[in-house]
Amino acid sequence: MAEPISGGGNFLSQHFRSTIVDFMKLSLFLFFILLESIIILKSQINNVPLYYHLVIIASFIVLLLYLFKSPAVYVADYVCYTPPSSCRVPFATFVEHLQLMGSFDGKSVGFMEKILRNSGLSEETYLPPGVFYLPPIMDHREAISEVHMVLFPIFEELLSRNGLCPKDIDILVVNCSGFCPDPSLSAIVVNHFCMREDVKSFNLTGMGCSGNTVAVDMVRNMMIAHPHRRCNAVVLSTEILTTGWYRGKERPFMVLNCIFRMGGAAVLLSNKLEAKNTAKYKLIWTLRTQGAFDDRRYNAAFRDEDAEGVTGMRLNGDVLHVAGETLQSHIPILGARFLPFTEIILFLVSALKKKFLDKSMEIYVPNFKSAIQHFCFPATGKSVVRETAKRLKLGEEDMEPALMTVYRYGNQSSASLWYELAYLEAKDRVKKGDKVWLLGMGTGPKCNSLVLQCIKPILSGTSKNPWDDFIHKYPVRVP
C-alpha cells in the first residue's frame, strides 16, 4: 500500500502555476495590442507598407492559437480483469444453483436456462463467489468484497505496468451502474491506495453499459477545459453482481441473471507531453446522445420492484428496437465527423428522397469502413451485437470482437468494450494509424462513442492481455 502524503502543497503549487500561466497569456495579449497600436501610429508618420502590419497580426494570431490550443488526450494503456477459475460457471452449475437456491420454480429455471443457452455465452464465464453459496450470500459486505477483488488488482497492474504510483494520478473516475455504496466506490479506491488529498475523484452510477464511455468523455472534457494542467487520469469500470442478482418470480427481471458476468477494466488517460511517445492510442473524438426525453424509450430498461417488492432490472419486450432507434439518431452525427464527403452526400440524398418522394424507401447506410477500421460494439448479447452490425451494414469479421467477448466473458457492462479492443490486439489486427470505434449503449437510453487512433505499432505478447492463453482457439462459431 502506498504511504499517505500531504496533498495541500501540491494543490497550491498547481493552482499557483495555473494562475501564473493565465496571467502570462493575458499580459502577452495586452503587450501585442499595445505594440501593434504603437506601430500603427508610427506608420501613419513614416508610411510603412500595409503588408508589414499583416505579417505582425498573422504572427500574433499564430502565437495565440498555439498558447490556447487544447492538448491531445491519449489512452496510454488499459487492463482487463480475468477472474480466477474458481469463479467459472458452466451451464450445468448455473442451472443446478438456480434449482437449489429455493427462489425459483421449475418454469423460471427452465426460462433462464433457455435464455442462457440462446445468449451466445460459453461455459467459461464467471460469477462472483457470493453467488456460489447455498443460499447465496448477497449482502453489502460480500458486494464490497467483490469490489476489492475486481478493482484493486487491475488498478495496481495498470500503475505498475506504466511506472506510476497512486500519487501520480490526478483524476479518478469509477463507474458501476447498479451498486452505489456510501462511502462511494471512488472513495474506497482512494482510501485503499492512499491517493493524494487533491485527487479529483468521481463516482458514476445508473449509466448502464455506457458508463465507461461517459467517464472517458468526462475526463477528456476536464483535460480540454484546463489545457495547462497536464495530468494522468484513471477510469475504473465494473458491474458488481453480488447485490444485482434478481430472486423474484417475474420473467422480464430474470434476463440479466443469465447474461451479466464478472469483469472490469482500468483505463489510463493522459494529456502529458511524454504520453505521445508511450501511449497506445490517441483519443480523437467523443460523442454522446440520448433518448431519455421519450417515455417509451426511457422505460425500455428500468430498475424497479416486482409485484412482491423484489428489486431487479426489468427489460421490456421492445428493448432491442429501442436500442436500434437510439443508434439510428447517433450515426449521422458521428458520420458527419469521419465519413468521406461522397458517403455524406449519398446519405443526405437518400434522406431527402425518403422525406419528399418515397417514404417507403430505405435511407442509405454509409460505409463506415471507409473511415474506421475496427469496431467494438455493446456486448449485451449476440442479438444486440448482430442488430447493431446489421444497422451499420457490417460483416462477420467486424462483429467478431464483440461476439467473442460475449462468448468467452459474457456481458461485463461497460467494461466489455476494452475486452473487445484487447481481442483485436491479441489478433494483431490493430495497425499504426488505424481508427477504432468504441460504441457504448446504456439505460436511459444513452448512446456514446469513443474514436481512438492507434499511434504506435501494437504487437501481441508485449503486455498482459486477457486473451493471451487461448486466443488461438478463436474465433468460434456462435449459432
Coordinates of C-alpha atoms in Angstrom, one line a residue:
M1 CA 0.0 0.0 0.0
A2 CA 1.3 3.5 -0.8
E3 CA 2.3 5.8 2.0
P4 CA -0.1 8.7 2.6
I5 CA 1.2 12.0 1.5
S6 CA 0.2 15.6 2.1
G7 CA -1.6 16.9 -1.0
G8 CA -2.2 20.5 0.2
G9 CA 1.2 21.8 -1.0
N10 CA 0.8 20.0 -4.4
F11 CA -2.7 21.6 -4.8
L12 CA -1.4 25.1 -4.0
S13 CA 1.5 24.6 -6.4
Q14 CA -0.8 23.6 -9.2
H15 CA -3.1 26.5 -8.5
F16 CA -0.2 28.9 -8.4
R17 CA 1.2 27.6 -11.7
S18 CA -2.2 27.8 -13.5
T19 CA -2.6 31.4 -12.2
I20 CA 0.8 32.4 -13.5
V21 CA 0.1 30.8 -16.9
D22 CA -3.2 32.7 -17.2
F23 CA -1.5 35.9 -16.2
M24 CA 1.3 35.4 -18.7
K25 CA -1.3 34.8 -21.5
L26 CA -3.2 38.0 -20.6
S27 CA 0.0 40.0 -20.3
L28 CA 1.2 38.8 -23.7
F29 CA -2.1 39.6 -25.3
L30 CA -2.1 43.1 -23.9
F31 CA 1.6 43.6 -24.9
F32 CA 0.9 42.7 -28.5
I33 CA -2.2 45.0 -28.6
L34 CA 0.0 47.9 -27.3
L35 CA 2.9 47.0 -29.6
E36 CA 0.7 46.9 -32.7
S37 CA -1.0 50.2 -31.7
I38 CA 2.4 51.9 -31.4
I39 CA 3.5 50.5 -34.8
I40 CA 0.3 51.7 -36.5
L41 CA 0.7 55.2 -35.0
K42 CA 4.3 55.4 -36.2
S43 CA 3.3 54.0 -39.6
Q44 CA 1.0 56.9 -40.1
I45 CA 4.1 59.2 -39.9
N46 CA 6.6 57.0 -41.8
N47 CA 4.2 55.5 -44.4
V48 CA 5.0 51.8 -43.5
P49 CA 3.5 49.4 -46.1
L50 CA 0.3 47.5 -45.2
Y51 CA 1.8 44.0 -45.5
Y52 CA 4.1 44.8 -42.6
H53 CA 1.1 45.1 -40.3
L54 CA -0.4 41.9 -41.8
V55 CA 2.7 39.9 -41.0
I56 CA 2.7 41.1 -37.4
I57 CA -1.0 40.4 -37.0
A58 CA -0.6 36.9 -38.5
S59 CA 2.3 36.1 -36.2
F60 CA 0.2 37.3 -33.3
I61 CA -2.7 35.1 -34.3
V62 CA -0.5 32.0 -34.7
L63 CA 1.1 32.6 -31.3
L64 CA -2.3 32.9 -29.7
L65 CA -3.6 29.7 -31.3
Y66 CA -0.5 27.9 -30.0
L67 CA -1.0 29.2 -26.5
F68 CA -4.7 28.4 -26.3
K69 CA -4.5 25.1 -28.2
S70 CA -6.2 22.2 -26.4
P71 CA -3.7 19.4 -25.6
A72 CA -4.2 16.0 -27.1
V73 CA -5.7 13.3 -24.9
Y74 CA -4.1 9.8 -25.1
V75 CA -5.3 6.4 -24.0
A76 CA -1.9 5.4 -22.5
D77 CA -2.8 1.9 -21.5
Y78 CA -5.6 -0.3 -20.2
V79 CA -6.0 -3.5 -18.2
C80 CA -8.9 -6.0 -18.2
Y81 CA -9.7 -8.3 -15.2
T82 CA -9.5 -12.0 -15.5
P83 CA -11.4 -13.7 -12.7
P84 CA -10.0 -16.9 -11.0
S85 CA -11.0 -20.3 -12.4
S86 CA -12.9 -20.9 -9.1
C87 CA -15.5 -18.4 -10.2
R88 CA -16.2 -20.2 -13.5
V89 CA -19.8 -21.1 -14.0
P90 CA -20.6 -23.8 -16.6
F91 CA -24.2 -24.1 -17.7
A92 CA -24.8 -27.2 -15.5
T93 CA -23.5 -25.4 -12.4
F94 CA -25.6 -22.4 -13.2
V95 CA -28.9 -24.4 -13.6
E96 CA -28.2 -26.5 -10.5
H97 CA -27.7 -23.5 -8.4
L98 CA -30.9 -22.0 -9.7
Q99 CA -32.7 -25.1 -8.7
L100 CA -31.1 -25.3 -5.2
M101 CA -31.5 -21.6 -4.3
G102 CA -35.1 -22.0 -3.4
S103 CA -36.1 -18.7 -5.1
F104 CA -37.3 -20.1 -8.4
D105 CA -39.8 -22.6 -9.5
G106 CA -39.3 -25.1 -12.3
K107 CA -40.7 -22.9 -15.0
S108 CA -38.5 -20.0 -14.0
V109 CA -35.4 -22.2 -14.0
G110 CA -36.4 -23.5 -17.5
F111 CA -36.9 -20.0 -18.8
M112 CA -33.5 -18.8 -17.6
E113 CA -31.8 -21.9 -18.9
K114 CA -33.3 -21.2 -22.3
I115 CA -32.1 -17.6 -22.2
L116 CA -28.6 -18.7 -21.2
R117 CA -28.3 -21.2 -24.0
N118 CA -29.5 -18.7 -26.6
S119 CA -27.5 -15.8 -25.3
G120 CA -24.2 -16.6 -27.1
L121 CA -22.3 -17.2 -23.8
S122 CA -20.0 -20.2 -23.4
E123 CA -19.2 -22.5 -20.4
E124 CA -16.2 -20.3 -19.5
T125 CA -17.8 -17.2 -18.0
Y126 CA -17.6 -16.1 -14.3
L127 CA -19.8 -15.1 -11.4
P128 CA -18.7 -13.6 -8.1
P129 CA -18.1 -16.0 -5.1
G130 CA -21.1 -15.0 -3.2
V131 CA -23.5 -16.4 -5.8
F132 CA -22.0 -19.9 -5.4
Y133 CA -23.1 -20.3 -1.7
L134 CA -26.3 -22.0 -0.9
P135 CA -28.2 -19.9 -0.1
P136 CA -26.3 -17.2 -2.0
I137 CA -24.6 -14.5 0.1
M138 CA -25.7 -11.3 -1.5
D139 CA -25.3 -8.8 1.3
H140 CA -23.4 -5.4 1.3
R141 CA -20.2 -6.9 2.8
E142 CA -20.0 -9.5 0.1
A143 CA -20.5 -6.9 -2.5
I144 CA -17.7 -4.8 -1.1
S145 CA -15.5 -7.9 -1.2
E146 CA -16.3 -8.2 -4.9
V147 CA -15.3 -4.5 -5.4
H148 CA -11.9 -5.3 -3.8
M149 CA -11.5 -8.5 -5.8
V150 CA -12.0 -6.7 -9.2
L151 CA -10.9 -3.1 -8.9
F152 CA -7.8 -3.3 -6.7
P153 CA -5.8 -5.8 -8.9
I154 CA -6.5 -4.0 -12.2
F155 CA -5.7 -0.6 -10.7
E156 CA -2.4 -1.9 -9.3
E157 CA -1.4 -3.6 -12.6
L158 CA -2.2 -0.5 -14.6
L159 CA 0.0 1.6 -12.5
S160 CA 2.9 -0.9 -12.2
R161 CA 2.9 -1.5 -16.0
N162 CA 3.3 2.2 -16.6
G163 CA 5.8 3.0 -13.9
L164 CA 3.3 5.1 -11.9
C165 CA 2.3 5.2 -8.2
P166 CA -1.1 6.2 -6.8
K167 CA 0.1 9.8 -6.1
D168 CA 0.8 10.3 -9.8
I169 CA -3.0 10.1 -10.6
D170 CA -4.7 13.4 -10.8
I171 CA -8.3 12.3 -11.8
L172 CA -10.1 9.1 -10.8
V173 CA -13.5 8.1 -12.1
V174 CA -15.2 4.8 -11.0
N175 CA -18.3 3.7 -12.8
C176 CA -20.6 0.9 -11.7
S177 CA -24.3 1.1 -12.7
G178 CA -26.1 -0.9 -10.0
F179 CA -24.1 -0.8 -6.8
C180 CA -23.7 2.6 -5.1
P181 CA -22.3 2.2 -1.5
D182 CA -21.6 5.0 0.9
P183 CA -18.7 5.9 1.0
S184 CA -18.6 5.7 -2.8
L185 CA -16.5 3.2 -4.8
S186 CA -14.1 6.0 -5.8
A187 CA -13.6 6.8 -2.1
I188 CA -12.9 3.1 -1.4
V189 CA -10.1 3.2 -4.1
V190 CA -8.7 6.5 -2.8
N191 CA -8.6 5.1 0.7
H192 CA -7.1 1.8 -0.1
F193 CA -4.3 3.3 -2.2
C194 CA -3.7 6.4 0.0
M195 CA -4.1 8.7 -3.0
R196 CA -3.4 12.4 -2.9
E197 CA -5.5 14.8 -0.9
D198 CA -6.3 16.8 -4.1
V199 CA -7.1 13.9 -6.4
K200 CA -10.3 14.7 -8.3
S201 CA -12.5 11.6 -7.7
F202 CA -15.9 10.9 -9.2
N203 CA -18.4 8.0 -8.9
L204 CA -20.8 7.3 -11.7
T205 CA -23.9 5.1 -11.3
G206 CA -27.0 4.3 -13.3
M207 CA -25.3 4.7 -16.7
G208 CA -25.7 1.0 -17.7
C209 CA -23.4 -0.3 -20.4
S210 CA -22.4 3.2 -21.5
G211 CA -20.8 4.1 -18.2
N212 CA -17.2 3.7 -19.3
T213 CA -17.6 5.9 -22.4
V214 CA -19.4 8.6 -20.3
A215 CA -16.5 8.5 -17.9
V216 CA -13.8 8.8 -20.6
D217 CA -15.7 11.7 -22.2
M218 CA -15.9 13.4 -18.8
V219 CA -12.1 13.1 -18.3
R220 CA -11.5 14.4 -21.8
N221 CA -13.6 17.4 -21.2
M222 CA -11.8 18.2 -17.9
M223 CA -8.4 18.0 -19.7
I224 CA -9.6 20.2 -22.5
A225 CA -11.1 22.7 -20.1
H226 CA -7.8 23.1 -18.3
P227 CA -5.2 22.7 -21.0
H228 CA -2.3 24.0 -18.9
R229 CA -2.8 21.3 -16.3
R230 CA -1.0 18.2 -17.6
C231 CA -2.4 15.2 -15.7
N232 CA -3.0 11.5 -15.6
A233 CA -6.5 10.0 -15.2
V234 CA -7.7 6.5 -14.4
V235 CA -11.2 5.2 -15.3
L236 CA -12.3 2.1 -13.5
S237 CA -15.3 0.2 -14.8
T238 CA -17.1 -2.8 -13.5
E239 CA -20.6 -4.2 -12.6
I240 CA -20.9 -5.6 -9.1
L241 CA -23.2 -8.6 -9.4
T242 CA -23.4 -9.7 -5.8
T243 CA -26.3 -7.4 -5.0
G244 CA -27.6 -7.3 -8.5
W245 CA -28.9 -10.8 -8.6
Y246 CA -32.7 -11.0 -9.1
R247 CA -34.5 -13.6 -6.9
G248 CA -38.1 -12.9 -7.7
K249 CA -40.6 -14.6 -10.0
E250 CA -41.3 -12.2 -12.9
R251 CA -39.6 -13.1 -16.2
P252 CA -38.7 -9.6 -17.5
F253 CA -36.4 -9.2 -14.5
M254 CA -34.7 -12.6 -15.0
V255 CA -32.8 -11.9 -18.2
L256 CA -29.8 -10.1 -16.6
N257 CA -29.2 -13.1 -14.3
C258 CA -28.3 -15.0 -17.4
I259 CA -26.1 -12.7 -19.4
F260 CA -24.2 -10.4 -16.9
R261 CA -20.9 -11.8 -15.7
M262 CA -18.0 -10.8 -13.6
G263 CA -15.3 -8.4 -15.0
G264 CA -13.8 -5.0 -15.0
A265 CA -11.4 -2.7 -16.8
A266 CA -8.9 0.1 -15.8
V267 CA -8.0 2.7 -18.4
L268 CA -5.2 5.2 -18.1
L269 CA -5.6 8.6 -19.9
S270 CA -3.1 11.4 -20.1
N271 CA -2.6 14.8 -21.7
K272 CA 1.1 14.9 -20.7
L273 CA 3.6 15.7 -23.4
E274 CA 5.5 12.4 -22.8
A275 CA 2.3 10.4 -23.4
K276 CA 2.6 11.0 -27.1
N277 CA 5.7 8.7 -27.1
T278 CA 4.4 6.0 -24.8
A279 CA 0.6 5.8 -25.3
K280 CA -1.1 3.2 -27.5
Y281 CA -3.9 5.4 -28.8
K282 CA -4.9 9.0 -29.2
L283 CA -8.5 9.8 -28.3
I284 CA -9.6 11.8 -31.3
W285 CA -13.3 12.2 -30.7
T286 CA -16.2 11.5 -28.3
L287 CA -19.9 11.8 -28.9
R288 CA -22.9 11.4 -26.5
T289 CA -26.6 11.3 -27.4
Q290 CA -29.6 10.0 -25.5
G291 CA -33.3 9.3 -25.8
A292 CA -34.5 9.8 -22.2
F293 CA -36.9 12.5 -23.4
D294 CA -39.1 9.8 -24.9
D295 CA -41.1 7.9 -22.3
R296 CA -41.3 4.7 -24.3
R297 CA -37.5 4.5 -24.7
Y298 CA -36.9 5.7 -21.2
N299 CA -38.9 2.8 -19.8
A300 CA -37.3 0.1 -22.0
A301 CA -34.8 -1.0 -19.3
F302 CA -35.6 0.1 -15.8
R303 CA -34.5 -0.8 -12.2
D304 CA -37.8 -1.5 -10.5
E305 CA -39.7 -3.6 -7.9
D306 CA -41.8 -6.5 -9.0
A307 CA -45.3 -7.2 -7.6
E308 CA -43.7 -8.7 -4.4
G309 CA -41.3 -5.9 -3.8
V310 CA -38.2 -7.7 -5.1
T311 CA -35.8 -5.2 -6.8
G312 CA -34.3 -6.0 -10.2
M313 CA -33.6 -4.7 -13.7
R314 CA -36.7 -5.0 -15.9
L315 CA -36.2 -5.4 -19.6
N316 CA -39.3 -4.6 -21.8
G317 CA -40.0 -6.5 -25.0
D318 CA -39.0 -3.7 -27.3
V319 CA -35.6 -3.1 -25.8
L320 CA -33.8 -4.3 -28.9
H321 CA -35.9 -1.9 -31.1
V322 CA -35.2 1.0 -28.8
A323 CA -31.5 0.3 -29.0
G324 CA -31.8 0.4 -32.8
E325 CA -33.7 3.7 -32.7
T326 CA -31.1 5.3 -30.3
L327 CA -28.3 4.2 -32.5
Q328 CA -30.0 5.5 -35.6
S329 CA -30.1 9.0 -34.3
H330 CA -26.5 8.7 -33.2
I331 CA -25.0 7.6 -36.5
P332 CA -25.5 10.7 -38.6
I333 CA -23.6 12.9 -36.1
L334 CA -20.7 10.6 -36.0
G335 CA -20.7 10.0 -39.7
A336 CA -20.6 13.8 -40.4
R337 CA -17.3 13.9 -38.5
F338 CA -15.5 11.0 -40.0
L339 CA -17.1 9.8 -43.3
P340 CA -15.7 10.8 -46.7
F341 CA -17.7 13.6 -48.4
T342 CA -19.1 11.2 -51.0
E343 CA -20.7 9.0 -48.3
I344 CA -22.2 12.0 -46.6
I345 CA -23.7 13.2 -49.9
L346 CA -25.2 9.7 -50.6
F347 CA -26.8 9.7 -47.1
L348 CA -28.2 13.2 -47.4
V349 CA -29.7 12.5 -50.9
S350 CA -31.4 9.3 -49.8
A351 CA -32.8 11.0 -46.6
L352 CA -34.3 13.8 -48.8
K353 CA -35.7 11.3 -51.2
K354 CA -37.4 9.4 -48.4
K355 CA -38.8 12.6 -46.9
F356 CA -40.2 14.2 -50.1
L357 CA -40.5 11.5 -52.7
D358 CA -40.9 7.9 -51.4
K359 CA -41.4 7.4 -47.7
S360 CA -41.2 3.6 -48.1
M361 CA -37.6 3.6 -49.4
E362 CA -34.7 2.8 -47.0
I363 CA -32.2 5.5 -46.2
Y364 CA -28.7 4.8 -47.4
V365 CA -26.4 3.4 -44.7
P366 CA -22.9 4.9 -45.1
N367 CA -19.9 2.7 -45.5
F368 CA -18.2 3.3 -42.1
K369 CA -15.4 1.0 -43.1
S370 CA -14.2 3.7 -45.5
A371 CA -13.2 5.8 -42.4
I372 CA -12.9 3.4 -39.5
Q373 CA -11.1 0.1 -39.5
H374 CA -12.2 -1.6 -36.3
F375 CA -15.5 -1.7 -34.3
C376 CA -16.2 -2.5 -30.6
F377 CA -20.0 -2.9 -30.0
P378 CA -22.0 -3.3 -26.8
A379 CA -21.5 -6.9 -25.6
T380 CA -25.1 -7.2 -24.3
G381 CA -25.7 -10.4 -26.1
K382 CA -25.4 -11.9 -29.6
S383 CA -28.8 -10.5 -30.7
V384 CA -27.8 -6.9 -29.8
V385 CA -24.4 -7.3 -31.5
R386 CA -25.9 -8.6 -34.7
E387 CA -28.6 -6.0 -34.7
T388 CA -26.0 -3.3 -34.3
A389 CA -23.9 -4.7 -37.1
K390 CA -26.9 -5.0 -39.3
R391 CA -27.9 -1.4 -38.9
L392 CA -24.3 -0.4 -39.8
K393 CA -24.1 -2.8 -42.7
L394 CA -21.0 -4.5 -41.2
G395 CA -19.8 -8.1 -41.7
E396 CA -18.9 -11.1 -39.6
E397 CA -15.3 -10.0 -39.0
D398 CA -16.5 -6.6 -37.7
M399 CA -18.8 -8.4 -35.2
E400 CA -16.2 -10.9 -34.2
P401 CA -14.6 -9.0 -31.2
A402 CA -18.0 -8.3 -29.6
L403 CA -19.3 -11.9 -30.3
M404 CA -16.2 -13.5 -28.9
T405 CA -16.2 -11.3 -25.8
V406 CA -19.9 -12.3 -25.2
Y407 CA -18.9 -15.9 -25.7
R408 CA -15.8 -16.0 -23.5
Y409 CA -16.5 -13.4 -20.8
G410 CA -20.3 -12.6 -21.0
N411 CA -21.6 -9.1 -20.6
Q412 CA -19.4 -7.1 -18.1
S413 CA -21.4 -4.0 -18.7
S414 CA -19.4 -1.0 -19.9
A415 CA -16.0 -2.8 -19.3
S416 CA -16.7 -5.2 -22.2
L417 CA -15.5 -2.7 -24.8
W418 CA -11.9 -3.0 -23.6
Y419 CA -12.1 -6.8 -23.7
E420 CA -13.1 -6.3 -27.4
L421 CA -10.2 -4.0 -28.0
A422 CA -7.9 -6.5 -26.3
Y423 CA -9.2 -9.2 -28.6
L424 CA -8.3 -7.1 -31.7
E425 CA -4.8 -6.5 -30.3
A426 CA -4.3 -10.2 -29.5
K427 CA -5.2 -11.0 -33.1
D428 CA -2.6 -8.4 -34.3
R429 CA -5.3 -6.6 -36.3
V430 CA -4.7 -3.0 -35.0
K431 CA -2.0 -1.2 -37.0
K432 CA -0.5 2.2 -36.6
G433 CA -2.8 4.8 -38.0
D434 CA -6.0 2.6 -37.7
K435 CA -9.1 4.1 -36.1
V436 CA -11.2 2.1 -33.6
W437 CA -14.8 2.9 -32.8
L438 CA -15.9 2.0 -29.2
L439 CA -19.7 2.2 -29.0
G440 CA -21.4 2.2 -25.6
M441 CA -25.2 1.9 -25.2
G442 CA -26.9 2.0 -21.8
T443 CA -30.0 2.6 -19.9
G444 CA -31.8 6.0 -20.4
P445 CA -31.3 5.1 -23.2
K446 CA -27.8 6.6 -24.0
C447 CA -25.6 6.1 -26.9
N448 CA -21.9 7.1 -26.6
S449 CA -18.9 6.8 -28.9
L450 CA -15.2 7.0 -28.5
V451 CA -13.0 7.1 -31.5
L452 CA -9.3 6.1 -31.0
Q453 CA -6.4 6.2 -33.4
C454 CA -3.5 3.8 -32.9
I455 CA -0.3 5.9 -32.7
K456 CA 2.3 3.1 -32.3
P457 CA 2.7 -0.5 -33.5
I458 CA 0.9 -2.9 -31.2
L459 CA 2.3 -6.5 -31.1
S460 CA 0.6 -9.3 -29.2
G461 CA 2.6 -10.7 -26.3
T462 CA 4.2 -7.3 -25.4
S463 CA 1.9 -6.8 -22.5
K464 CA -0.6 -8.9 -20.5
N465 CA -3.8 -9.5 -22.3
P466 CA -7.0 -11.3 -21.1
W467 CA -6.9 -13.4 -24.3
D468 CA -3.3 -14.4 -24.2
D469 CA -3.8 -18.0 -23.1
F470 CA -6.5 -19.0 -25.5
I471 CA -6.6 -16.6 -28.4
H472 CA -5.5 -19.4 -30.8
K473 CA -8.9 -21.0 -30.2
Y474 CA -10.9 -18.0 -31.5
P475 CA -13.0 -17.2 -33.4
V476 CA -15.5 -19.9 -32.8
R477 CA -18.9 -20.3 -34.4
V478 CA -21.7 -18.7 -32.4
P479 CA -25.1 -20.1 -33.6

